[in-house]
Backbone as XML, in Angstrom:
<?xml version="1.0"?>
<chain id="A" units="angstrom">
  <residue number="1" name="GLU">
    <atom name="N" x="116.823" y="92.960" z="102.594"/>
    <atom name="CA" x="116.595" y="91.129" z="101.493"/>
    <atom name="C" x="115.016" y="90.924" z="101.274"/>
  </residue>
  <residue number="2" name="LEU">
    <atom name="N" x="113.825" y="90.905" z="100.944"/>
    <atom name="CA" x="112.721" y="90.612" z="100.591"/>
    <atom name="C" x="112.854" y="88.918" z="101.577"/>
  </residue>
  <residue number="3" name="LEU">
    <atom name="N" x="112.567" y="88.609" z="102.502"/>
    <atom name="CA" x="111.624" y="86.712" z="102.114"/>
    <atom name="C" x="111.054" y="86.115" z="101.699"/>
  </residue>
  <residue number="4" name="ASP">
    <atom name="N" x="109.509" y="87.405" z="101.555"/>
    <atom name="CA" x="108.632" y="86.334" z="101.257"/>
    <atom name="C" x="107.515" y="87.880" z="101.152"/>
  </residue>
  <residue number="5" name="SER">
    <atom name="N" x="106.569" y="86.856" z="100.504"/>
    <atom name="CA" x="105.502" y="87.708" z="99.734"/>
    <atom name="C" x="103.905" y="86.923" z="99.568"/>
  </residue>
  <residue number="6" name="TYR">
    <atom name="N" x="102.857" y="87.943" z="100.041"/>
    <atom name="CA" x="101.666" y="87.623" z="100.341"/>
    <atom name="C" x="100.924" y="88.492" z="99.082"/>
  </residue>
  <residue number="7" name="PRO">
    <atom name="N" x="100.384" y="87.888" z="98.201"/>
    <atom name="CA" x="99.273" y="86.924" z="97.741"/>
    <atom name="C" x="101.271" y="86.111" z="96.928"/>
  </residue>
  <residue number="8" name="GLN">
    <atom name="N" x="100.902" y="84.801" z="97.016"/>
    <atom name="CA" x="103.044" y="84.468" z="96.015"/>
    <atom name="C" x="102.713" y="85.032" z="95.003"/>
  </residue>
  <residue number="9" name="ASP">
    <atom name="N" x="103.797" y="84.838" z="94.224"/>
    <atom name="CA" x="104.003" y="85.476" z="93.019"/>
    <atom name="C" x="103.389" y="84.264" z="91.841"/>
  </residue>
  <residue number="10" name="GLY">
    <atom name="N" x="102.112" y="84.629" z="91.165"/>
    <atom name="CA" x="101.643" y="83.550" z="89.893"/>
    <atom name="C" x="99.989" y="83.406" z="90.723"/>
  </residue>
  <residue number="11" name="SER">
    <atom name="N" x="99.418" y="83.825" z="92.243"/>
    <atom name="CA" x="98.661" y="83.379" z="92.611"/>
    <atom name="C" x="97.488" y="84.068" z="92.073"/>
  </residue>
  <residue number="12" name="ASN">
    <atom name="N" x="96.608" y="83.641" z="91.577"/>
    <atom name="CA" x="95.101" y="83.840" z="91.661"/>
    <atom name="C" x="94.199" y="83.175" z="92.404"/>
  </residue>
  <residue number="13" name="ASP">
    <atom name="N" x="94.101" y="83.653" z="93.931"/>
    <atom name="CA" x="93.138" y="83.271" z="94.655"/>
    <atom name="C" x="93.083" y="84.513" z="95.562"/>
  </residue>
  <residue number="14" name="ALA">
    <atom name="N" x="93.845" y="86.160" z="95.444"/>
    <atom name="CA" x="92.923" y="86.591" z="95.778"/>
    <atom name="C" x="92.193" y="87.946" z="95.344"/>
  </residue>
  <residue number="15" name="ARG">
    <atom name="N" x="90.882" y="89.008" z="96.111"/>
    <atom name="CA" x="90.177" y="89.449" z="95.981"/>
    <atom name="C" x="90.501" y="90.689" z="95.451"/>
  </residue>
  <residue number="16" name="PRO">
    <atom name="N" x="89.504" y="91.286" z="94.459"/>
    <atom name="CA" x="90.135" y="92.076" z="93.463"/>
    <atom name="C" x="89.882" y="93.421" z="94.076"/>
  </residue>
  <residue number="17" name="GLU">
    <atom name="N" x="89.149" y="93.392" z="95.221"/>
    <atom name="CA" x="88.695" y="94.505" z="95.992"/>
    <atom name="C" x="89.151" y="94.647" z="97.294"/>
  </residue>
  <residue number="18" name="ASN">
    <atom name="N" x="90.010" y="96.029" z="97.377"/>
    <atom name="CA" x="91.254" y="95.858" z="98.396"/>
    <atom name="C" x="92.377" y="95.462" z="98.755"/>
  </residue>
  <residue number="19" name="PHE">
    <atom name="N" x="92.842" y="95.741" z="97.505"/>
    <atom name="CA" x="93.717" y="93.800" z="97.434"/>
    <atom name="C" x="95.023" y="94.687" z="97.654"/>
  </residue>
  <residue number="20" name="LEU">
    <atom name="N" x="95.293" y="93.959" z="98.400"/>
    <atom name="CA" x="96.919" y="94.338" z="99.426"/>
    <atom name="C" x="97.753" y="92.900" z="98.992"/>
  </residue>
  <residue number="21" name="VAL">
    <atom name="N" x="98.915" y="93.277" z="98.674"/>
    <atom name="CA" x="100.275" y="92.492" z="98.820"/>
    <atom name="C" x="100.681" y="92.572" z="100.024"/>
  </residue>
  <residue number="22" name="LYS">
    <atom name="N" x="101.848" y="92.168" z="101.352"/>
    <atom name="CA" x="102.145" y="92.068" z="102.182"/>
    <atom name="C" x="103.526" y="91.307" z="101.949"/>
  </residue>
  <residue number="23" name="LEU">
    <atom name="N" x="104.235" y="92.118" z="101.688"/>
    <atom name="CA" x="106.181" y="92.707" z="101.762"/>
    <atom name="C" x="106.432" y="91.502" z="103.615"/>
  </residue>
  <residue number="24" name="TYR">
    <atom name="N" x="107.649" y="90.915" z="103.522"/>
    <atom name="CA" x="108.598" y="90.485" z="104.384"/>
    <atom name="C" x="109.874" y="90.230" z="104.269"/>
  </residue>
  <residue number="25" name="PHE">
    <atom name="N" x="110.492" y="91.603" z="104.831"/>
    <atom name="CA" x="111.384" y="91.643" z="104.674"/>
    <atom name="C" x="112.644" y="90.411" z="105.932"/>
  </residue>
  <residue number="26" name="ASN">
    <atom name="N" x="113.661" y="90.919" z="105.772"/>
    <atom name="CA" x="114.200" y="90.418" z="107.192"/>
    <atom name="C" x="115.589" y="91.492" z="107.515"/>
  </residue>
  <residue number="27" name="GLU">
    <atom name="N" x="114.320" y="92.862" z="108.064"/>
    <atom name="CA" x="115.313" y="94.071" z="108.637"/>
    <atom name="C" x="114.126" y="95.070" z="108.854"/>
  </residue>
  <residue number="28" name="ASP">
    <atom name="N" x="114.490" y="95.416" z="110.090"/>
    <atom name="CA" x="113.985" y="96.758" z="109.822"/>
    <atom name="C" x="112.977" y="97.809" z="108.364"/>
  </residue>
  <residue number="29" name="VAL">
    <atom name="N" x="111.530" y="98.034" z="108.054"/>
    <atom name="CA" x="112.077" y="98.519" z="107.130"/>
    <atom name="C" x="110.989" y="99.740" z="107.370"/>
  </residue>
  <residue number="30" name="SER">
    <atom name="N" x="111.243" y="100.265" z="108.720"/>
    <atom name="CA" x="109.345" y="100.946" z="109.136"/>
    <atom name="C" x="109.964" y="102.221" z="109.470"/>
  </residue>
  <residue number="31" name="ALA">
    <atom name="N" x="111.850" y="101.981" z="109.871"/>
    <atom name="CA" x="112.127" y="103.785" z="110.247"/>
    <atom name="C" x="111.669" y="104.568" z="109.148"/>
  </residue>
  <residue number="32" name="LYS">
    <atom name="N" x="111.212" y="105.801" z="109.594"/>
    <atom name="CA" x="110.639" y="107.235" z="109.274"/>
    <atom name="C" x="111.486" y="107.369" z="108.345"/>
  </residue>
  <residue number="33" name="ALA">
    <atom name="N" x="112.894" y="107.871" z="108.645"/>
    <atom name="CA" x="114.267" y="107.727" z="106.889"/>
    <atom name="C" x="113.788" y="106.941" z="106.098"/>
  </residue>
  <residue number="34" name="VAL">
    <atom name="N" x="113.993" y="105.588" z="106.292"/>
    <atom name="CA" x="113.748" y="104.184" z="105.490"/>
    <atom name="C" x="111.984" y="104.526" z="104.740"/>
  </residue>
  <residue number="35" name="GLN">
    <atom name="N" x="110.859" y="104.978" z="105.428"/>
    <atom name="CA" x="109.892" y="105.137" z="104.473"/>
    <atom name="C" x="109.809" y="106.448" z="104.199"/>
  </residue>
  <residue number="36" name="GLU">
    <atom name="N" x="110.858" y="107.510" z="104.207"/>
    <atom name="CA" x="110.525" y="108.730" z="103.220"/>
    <atom name="C" x="112.067" y="107.973" z="101.946"/>
  </residue>
  <residue number="37" name="ALA">
    <atom name="N" x="112.696" y="107.795" z="102.265"/>
    <atom name="CA" x="113.480" y="107.382" z="101.165"/>
    <atom name="C" x="112.827" y="106.150" z="99.843"/>
  </residue>
  <residue number="38" name="ASN">
    <atom name="N" x="112.030" y="105.731" z="100.514"/>
    <atom name="CA" x="111.778" y="104.421" z="100.145"/>
    <atom name="C" x="109.293" y="105.061" z="99.538"/>
  </residue>
  <residue number="39" name="GLN">
    <atom name="N" x="110.141" y="106.449" z="99.200"/>
    <atom name="CA" x="108.186" y="106.325" z="98.704"/>
    <atom name="C" x="108.107" y="105.893" z="97.720"/>
  </residue>
  <residue number="40" name="ASN">
    <atom name="N" x="109.600" y="106.123" z="96.313"/>
    <atom name="CA" x="108.614" y="105.424" z="94.861"/>
    <atom name="C" x="109.474" y="104.714" z="94.832"/>
  </residue>
  <residue number="41" name="ALA">
    <atom name="N" x="109.775" y="103.533" z="95.609"/>
    <atom name="CA" x="110.324" y="102.586" z="95.534"/>
    <atom name="C" x="109.158" y="101.485" z="95.081"/>
  </residue>
  <residue number="42" name="PHE">
    <atom name="N" x="108.542" y="102.239" z="95.110"/>
    <atom name="CA" x="107.071" y="100.441" z="94.552"/>
    <atom name="C" x="106.251" y="100.838" z="93.028"/>
  </residue>
  <residue number="43" name="LYS">
    <atom name="N" x="105.961" y="99.838" z="92.193"/>
    <atom name="CA" x="105.237" y="100.239" z="90.879"/>
    <atom name="C" x="104.023" y="98.606" z="90.869"/>
  </residue>
  <residue number="44" name="PHE">
    <atom name="N" x="103.275" y="99.355" z="90.719"/>
    <atom name="CA" x="101.953" y="98.314" z="90.782"/>
    <atom name="C" x="101.188" y="99.499" z="89.291"/>
  </residue>
  <residue number="45" name="THR">
    <atom name="N" x="101.121" y="98.121" z="87.872"/>
    <atom name="CA" x="100.735" y="97.715" z="87.130"/>
    <atom name="C" x="100.076" y="96.857" z="86.705"/>
  </residue>
  <residue number="46" name="ASP">
    <atom name="N" x="99.203" y="97.818" z="85.741"/>
    <atom name="CA" x="97.985" y="95.833" z="84.651"/>
    <atom name="C" x="98.561" y="95.790" z="84.070"/>
  </residue>
  <residue number="47" name="ALA">
    <atom name="N" x="98.171" y="94.886" z="83.044"/>
    <atom name="CA" x="99.169" y="94.052" z="82.247"/>
    <atom name="C" x="99.323" y="94.268" z="80.546"/>
  </residue>
  <residue number="48" name="LYS">
    <atom name="N" x="98.669" y="96.360" z="80.517"/>
    <atom name="CA" x="99.340" y="97.254" z="79.432"/>
    <atom name="C" x="100.370" y="98.423" z="80.040"/>
  </residue>
  <residue number="49" name="GLY">
    <atom name="N" x="100.661" y="97.942" z="81.527"/>
    <atom name="CA" x="102.354" y="98.479" z="81.744"/>
    <atom name="C" x="100.626" y="100.214" z="82.062"/>
  </residue>
  <residue number="50" name="LYS">
    <atom name="N" x="99.875" y="99.940" z="82.881"/>
    <atom name="CA" x="99.571" y="101.389" z="83.275"/>
    <atom name="C" x="99.667" y="101.489" z="84.784"/>
  </residue>
  <residue number="51" name="GLU">
    <atom name="N" x="100.340" y="102.071" z="85.129"/>
    <atom name="CA" x="100.739" y="102.432" z="86.406"/>
    <atom name="C" x="99.098" y="102.551" z="87.884"/>
  </residue>
  <residue number="52" name="LEU">
    <atom name="N" x="99.041" y="101.899" z="88.234"/>
    <atom name="CA" x="97.750" y="101.977" z="89.459"/>
    <atom name="C" x="98.067" y="102.627" z="90.831"/>
  </residue>
  <residue number="53" name="LYS">
    <atom name="N" x="97.614" y="103.626" z="91.343"/>
    <atom name="CA" x="97.942" y="104.933" z="92.350"/>
    <atom name="C" x="98.008" y="103.184" z="93.879"/>
  </residue>
  <residue number="54" name="THR">
    <atom name="N" x="98.625" y="103.426" z="94.564"/>
    <atom name="CA" x="98.891" y="102.147" z="95.464"/>
    <atom name="C" x="99.005" y="103.748" z="96.704"/>
  </residue>
  <residue number="55" name="ARG">
    <atom name="N" x="98.335" y="102.890" z="97.830"/>
    <atom name="CA" x="99.081" y="103.364" z="99.048"/>
    <atom name="C" x="100.147" y="102.057" z="99.843"/>
  </residue>
  <residue number="56" name="ILE">
    <atom name="N" x="101.053" y="102.697" z="100.904"/>
    <atom name="CA" x="102.043" y="101.849" z="101.045"/>
    <atom name="C" x="102.290" y="102.460" z="102.781"/>
  </residue>
  <residue number="57" name="LEU">
    <atom name="N" x="102.198" y="101.537" z="102.949"/>
    <atom name="CA" x="101.604" y="101.046" z="105.094"/>
    <atom name="C" x="102.604" y="100.499" z="105.371"/>
  </residue>
  <residue number="58" name="TYR">
    <atom name="N" x="102.487" y="100.874" z="106.803"/>
    <atom name="CA" x="104.077" y="100.971" z="107.420"/>
    <atom name="C" x="103.075" y="100.280" z="109.302"/>
  </residue>
  <residue number="59" name="ASN">
    <atom name="N" x="103.564" y="99.288" z="109.719"/>
    <atom name="CA" x="103.040" y="99.089" z="111.140"/>
    <atom name="C" x="104.260" y="98.917" z="112.373"/>
  </residue>
  <residue number="60" name="ASP">
    <atom name="N" x="104.209" y="100.355" z="112.913"/>
    <atom name="CA" x="104.599" y="100.317" z="114.355"/>
    <atom name="C" x="105.506" y="98.528" z="114.646"/>
  </residue>
  <residue number="61" name="LYS">
    <atom name="N" x="104.457" y="97.194" z="114.689"/>
    <atom name="CA" x="104.466" y="96.485" z="115.565"/>
    <atom name="C" x="104.872" y="95.237" z="114.499"/>
  </residue>
  <residue number="62" name="ARG">
    <atom name="N" x="105.170" y="95.750" z="113.272"/>
    <atom name="CA" x="105.291" y="94.097" z="112.232"/>
    <atom name="C" x="106.992" y="95.760" z="111.199"/>
  </residue>
  <residue number="63" name="ARG">
    <atom name="N" x="108.051" y="95.778" z="112.015"/>
    <atom name="CA" x="108.241" y="96.307" z="111.454"/>
    <atom name="C" x="109.691" y="95.871" z="110.471"/>
  </residue>
  <residue number="64" name="ASP">
    <atom name="N" x="108.947" y="94.953" z="110.039"/>
    <atom name="CA" x="109.761" y="94.183" z="109.524"/>
    <atom name="C" x="108.470" y="93.731" z="107.989"/>
  </residue>
  <residue number="65" name="GLU">
    <atom name="N" x="107.947" y="94.452" z="107.369"/>
    <atom name="CA" x="107.074" y="94.323" z="106.454"/>
    <atom name="C" x="106.500" y="96.103" z="106.204"/>
  </residue>
  <residue number="66" name="ILE">
    <atom name="N" x="105.978" y="95.742" z="104.559"/>
    <atom name="CA" x="105.425" y="96.490" z="104.329"/>
    <atom name="C" x="104.195" y="95.881" z="102.686"/>
  </residue>
  <residue number="67" name="TRP">
    <atom name="N" x="102.861" y="96.711" z="103.332"/>
    <atom name="CA" x="102.170" y="96.967" z="102.635"/>
    <atom name="C" x="101.697" y="97.594" z="101.701"/>
  </residue>
  <residue number="68" name="VAL">
    <atom name="N" x="101.563" y="96.941" z="100.176"/>
    <atom name="CA" x="101.058" y="98.234" z="99.088"/>
    <atom name="C" x="99.745" y="97.729" z="98.847"/>
  </residue>
  <residue number="69" name="LEU">
    <atom name="N" x="98.636" y="99.063" z="99.283"/>
    <atom name="CA" x="97.221" y="98.616" z="99.028"/>
    <atom name="C" x="97.006" y="99.614" z="97.601"/>
  </residue>
  <residue number="70" name="VAL">
    <atom name="N" x="96.968" y="98.789" z="97.205"/>
    <atom name="CA" x="95.490" y="98.752" z="95.321"/>
    <atom name="C" x="94.473" y="99.460" z="95.879"/>
  </residue>
  <residue number="71" name="GLU">
    <atom name="N" x="94.699" y="101.046" z="95.462"/>
    <atom name="CA" x="93.413" y="101.762" z="95.798"/>
    <atom name="C" x="92.603" y="101.783" z="94.254"/>
  </residue>
  <residue number="72" name="LYS">
    <atom name="N" x="92.274" y="101.014" z="93.669"/>
    <atom name="CA" x="90.872" y="100.323" z="92.485"/>
    <atom name="C" x="90.793" y="98.840" z="93.047"/>
  </residue>
  <residue number="73" name="THR">
    <atom name="N" x="89.191" y="98.882" z="92.213"/>
    <atom name="CA" x="89.086" y="97.094" z="92.261"/>
    <atom name="C" x="89.475" y="96.503" z="90.863"/>
  </residue>
  <residue number="74" name="LEU">
    <atom name="N" x="90.457" y="95.844" z="91.087"/>
    <atom name="CA" x="90.994" y="94.951" z="89.912"/>
    <atom name="C" x="90.297" y="94.249" z="89.036"/>
  </residue>
  <residue number="75" name="ALA">
    <atom name="N" x="90.391" y="93.883" z="88.179"/>
    <atom name="CA" x="89.652" y="93.239" z="86.648"/>
    <atom name="C" x="90.021" y="91.516" z="87.818"/>
  </residue>
  <residue number="76" name="GLN">
    <atom name="N" x="88.951" y="91.177" z="86.765"/>
    <atom name="CA" x="89.145" y="89.521" z="87.254"/>
    <atom name="C" x="90.051" y="89.261" z="86.261"/>
  </residue>
  <residue number="77" name="ASP">
    <atom name="N" x="90.267" y="87.531" z="86.199"/>
    <atom name="CA" x="91.381" y="87.139" z="85.524"/>
    <atom name="C" x="91.681" y="88.459" z="84.680"/>
  </residue>
  <residue number="78" name="SER">
    <atom name="N" x="93.007" y="89.254" z="85.588"/>
    <atom name="CA" x="93.803" y="89.585" z="84.833"/>
    <atom name="C" x="95.119" y="89.547" z="85.821"/>
  </residue>
  <residue number="79" name="GLU">
    <atom name="N" x="95.871" y="89.954" z="84.174"/>
    <atom name="CA" x="97.619" y="89.843" z="85.287"/>
    <atom name="C" x="98.003" y="91.339" z="85.324"/>
  </residue>
  <residue number="80" name="TYR">
    <atom name="N" x="98.661" y="91.364" z="86.807"/>
    <atom name="CA" x="99.284" y="92.928" z="87.867"/>
    <atom name="C" x="100.161" y="92.583" z="87.948"/>
  </residue>
  <residue number="81" name="THR">
    <atom name="N" x="101.237" y="93.471" z="88.320"/>
    <atom name="CA" x="102.642" y="93.301" z="88.499"/>
    <atom name="C" x="102.667" y="94.577" z="89.403"/>
  </residue>
  <residue number="82" name="LEU">
    <atom name="N" x="103.353" y="94.127" z="90.390"/>
    <atom name="CA" x="104.359" y="94.671" z="91.876"/>
    <atom name="C" x="106.207" y="94.851" z="90.891"/>
  </residue>
  <residue number="83" name="SER">
    <atom name="N" x="106.434" y="96.146" z="90.945"/>
    <atom name="CA" x="107.683" y="95.910" z="91.145"/>
    <atom name="C" x="108.690" y="96.866" z="92.384"/>
  </residue>
  <residue number="84" name="ILE">
    <atom name="N" x="109.730" y="96.062" z="91.933"/>
    <atom name="CA" x="110.078" y="97.395" z="93.614"/>
    <atom name="C" x="111.359" y="97.369" z="93.229"/>
  </residue>
  <residue number="85" name="SER">
    <atom name="N" x="112.013" y="98.467" z="93.328"/>
    <atom name="CA" x="113.718" y="99.041" z="93.511"/>
    <atom name="C" x="113.663" y="98.335" z="93.341"/>
  </residue>
  <residue number="86" name="GLY">
    <atom name="N" x="115.537" y="98.625" z="92.529"/>
    <atom name="CA" x="116.383" y="97.438" z="93.389"/>
    <atom name="C" x="116.862" y="98.445" z="94.551"/>
  </residue>
  <residue number="87" name="ASP">
    <atom name="N" x="116.644" y="99.657" z="94.182"/>
    <atom name="CA" x="117.835" y="100.461" z="95.597"/>
    <atom name="C" x="116.136" y="100.807" z="97.384"/>
  </residue>
  <residue number="88" name="LEU">
    <atom name="N" x="115.916" y="99.196" z="97.180"/>
    <atom name="CA" x="115.001" y="100.100" z="98.180"/>
    <atom name="C" x="115.864" y="99.595" z="99.735"/>
  </residue>
</chain>
């Protein structure tokens, strides 16, 4: 279960460079088998629905977190959406 995220939904205080979404879950989501199963579980899109390239990061010390790094500088004053598959 997703417990929290940063930045919060609707937030506008994040920097557009090296944009990172931190997702906090109630259990270990970093096991290798879980990582492989969730390779395509995340989609980051702009306001027009164009998907942006991301990198999914896991941390052995914080096994209940997943970080989604956007590999492009985002436009200022624009809306973006991170979608997470229900199969996660």
